[in-house]
Short mmCIF file of C-alpha atoms in Angstrom, two decimals:
data_model
loop_
_atom_site.label_atom_id
_atom_site.label_comp_id
_atom_site.label_asym_id
_atom_site.label_seq_id
_atom_site.Cartn_x
_atom_site.Cartn_y
_atom_site.Cartn_z
CA MET A 1 -43.66 -7.66 -61.72
CA THR A 2 -44.77 -5.68 -58.72
CA LEU A 3 -44.59 -2.11 -57.94
CA GLN A 4 -44.85 -2.51 -54.25
CA HIS A 5 -42.18 -1.20 -51.67
CA PRO A 6 -39.62 -3.92 -51.22
CA ALA A 7 -40.43 -4.32 -47.55
CA ASP A 8 -44.05 -4.99 -48.24
CA ARG A 9 -43.36 -7.80 -50.98
CA GLY A 10 -43.97 -11.41 -49.94
CA GLY A 11 -44.26 -10.85 -46.07
CA ALA A 12 -41.31 -12.63 -44.23
CA ALA A 13 -40.06 -14.59 -47.04
CA ARG A 14 -37.80 -12.72 -49.40
CA GLY A 15 -38.10 -13.06 -53.11
CA ARG A 16 -35.30 -14.06 -55.69
CA PHE A 17 -34.80 -10.50 -56.50
CA GLU A 18 -34.29 -9.50 -52.73
CA ARG A 19 -31.88 -12.30 -52.04
CA PHE A 20 -29.88 -11.35 -55.40
CA ALA A 21 -29.74 -7.76 -54.47
CA GLU A 22 -28.54 -8.75 -50.91
CA SER A 23 -25.76 -10.94 -52.53
CA VAL A 24 -24.83 -8.40 -54.96
CA SER A 25 -24.83 -5.60 -52.31
CA THR A 26 -22.38 -7.74 -50.39
CA LEU A 27 -20.23 -8.41 -53.44
CA THR A 28 -20.00 -4.62 -54.43
CA SER A 29 -18.84 -3.69 -50.75
CA SER A 30 -15.84 -5.98 -51.18
CA PRO A 31 -12.17 -4.94 -52.04
CA ALA A 32 -12.52 -7.36 -54.99
CA PHE A 33 -15.25 -5.26 -56.69
CA PHE A 34 -13.28 -1.95 -55.95
CA VAL A 35 -10.25 -3.66 -57.77
CA PHE A 36 -12.73 -4.44 -60.70
CA CYS A 37 -14.05 -0.71 -61.01
CA LEU A 38 -10.36 0.48 -60.64
CA ALA A 39 -9.44 -1.66 -63.59
CA LEU A 40 -12.39 -0.74 -65.61
CA VAL A 41 -11.62 3.16 -65.03
CA SER A 42 -8.11 2.57 -65.81
CA PHE A 43 -8.96 0.81 -68.86
CA THR A 44 -11.22 3.46 -70.06
CA VAL A 45 -8.43 6.24 -69.31
CA ALA A 46 -5.88 4.10 -71.03
CA VAL A 47 -8.03 3.61 -74.16
CA HIS A 48 -8.66 7.32 -74.33
CA ILE A 49 -5.06 8.40 -73.81
CA ALA A 50 -3.75 5.80 -76.27
CA GLY A 51 -5.91 7.05 -79.03
CA ILE A 52 -7.11 3.31 -79.86
CA ALA A 53 -9.83 2.70 -82.25
CA THR A 54 -13.40 4.19 -81.69
CA GLU A 55 -14.96 0.63 -80.94
CA TRP A 56 -12.75 0.16 -77.91
CA LEU A 57 -13.76 3.60 -76.76
CA LEU A 58 -17.37 2.76 -77.01
CA LEU A 59 -16.94 -0.63 -75.41
CA ALA A 60 -14.97 1.02 -72.33
CA GLY A 61 -17.92 3.75 -72.23
CA ASP A 62 -20.82 1.20 -72.50
CA SER A 63 -19.14 -1.03 -69.78
CA MET A 64 -18.95 1.92 -67.34
CA THR A 65 -22.69 2.87 -68.04
CA ALA A 66 -23.97 -0.73 -67.56
CA VAL A 67 -22.04 -1.26 -64.30
CA THR A 68 -23.46 2.15 -63.15
CA LEU A 69 -26.99 1.52 -64.02
CA LEU A 70 -26.93 -2.07 -62.38
CA LEU A 71 -25.31 -0.50 -59.27
CA LEU A 72 -27.98 2.20 -59.17
CA ALA A 73 -30.91 -0.19 -59.15
CA LEU A 74 -29.47 -2.62 -56.62
CA LEU A 75 -28.42 0.32 -54.34
CA LYS A 76 -31.89 1.88 -54.33
CA ASN A 77 -33.48 -1.59 -53.54
CA SER A 78 -31.10 -2.00 -50.67
CA GLU A 79 -31.99 1.71 -49.34
CA LEU A 80 -35.53 1.29 -49.47
CA ARG A 81 -35.43 -1.93 -47.46
CA ALA A 82 -33.30 -0.43 -44.86
CA GLU A 83 -35.49 2.64 -44.84
CA ARG A 84 -38.49 0.67 -44.11
CA ALA A 85 -36.93 -1.57 -41.41
CA ILE A 86 -35.75 1.68 -39.69
CA GLN A 87 -39.23 3.23 -39.86
CA ARG A 88 -40.95 0.11 -38.56
CA LYS A 89 -38.28 -0.33 -35.68
CA LEU A 90 -39.12 3.57 -34.87
CA ASP A 91 -42.84 2.79 -34.88
CA ALA A 92 -42.59 -0.35 -32.66
CA ILE A 93 -40.46 1.73 -30.10
CA ALA A 94 -42.82 4.54 -30.06
CA ALA A 95 -45.89 1.97 -29.46
CA ALA A 96 -43.87 0.13 -26.70
CA LEU A 97 -42.86 3.39 -25.00
CA LEU A 98 -46.55 4.31 -24.75
CA GLU A 99 -47.65 1.10 -23.37
CA ALA A 100 -44.90 1.31 -20.97
CA GLN A 101 -45.89 4.60 -19.77
CA GLU A 102 -49.57 3.33 -19.53
CA GLY A 103 -48.31 0.60 -17.43
CA GLU A 104 -49.73 -2.36 -19.34
CA PRO A 105 -47.01 -4.01 -21.55
CA GLY A 106 -48.75 -5.96 -24.32
CA LYS A 107 -48.66 -6.30 -28.16
CA ALA A 108 -46.34 -3.41 -28.79
CA HIS A 109 -43.62 -5.24 -26.63
CA GLU A 110 -43.99 -8.15 -28.75
CA ASN A 111 -43.98 -6.09 -31.97
CA LEU A 112 -40.72 -4.54 -30.65
CA ARG A 113 -39.19 -7.99 -30.16
CA ASN A 114 -40.23 -8.99 -33.74
CA VAL A 115 -38.80 -6.02 -35.52
CA ILE A 116 -35.15 -6.17 -33.88
CA ARG A 117 -32.75 -7.36 -36.77
CA MET A 118 -35.73 -6.83 -39.22
CA GLU A 119 -33.39 -5.65 -41.97
CA GLU A 120 -32.00 -9.14 -42.17
CA GLU A 121 -35.42 -10.54 -43.07
CA ILE A 122 -36.54 -7.78 -45.48
#
């Protein structure tokens, strides 16, 4: 287990968790997941309205809590990766602009080319 920023882990190759988080992020933005969440909320409301046994109330509440916590962790990972990619792009643009202003393109222009579409790699 590592406590590094997600963008700093493993270099260019993404780890299993990063690939998993990306896949789940794609799934959770789909209409199918929205329907699943709508069904879960509807189930919880129906159980409360119907006055069904306490065990069903606990199951409904615990299910919603588990989904919420998992989504929170995955969304935070996705947010951190996007944040770091944007910052690296801004740094590369600033360095390339400084080089262009000085009249001698060099390493900064190459770094700028490398950071384009970086969020797909991170």
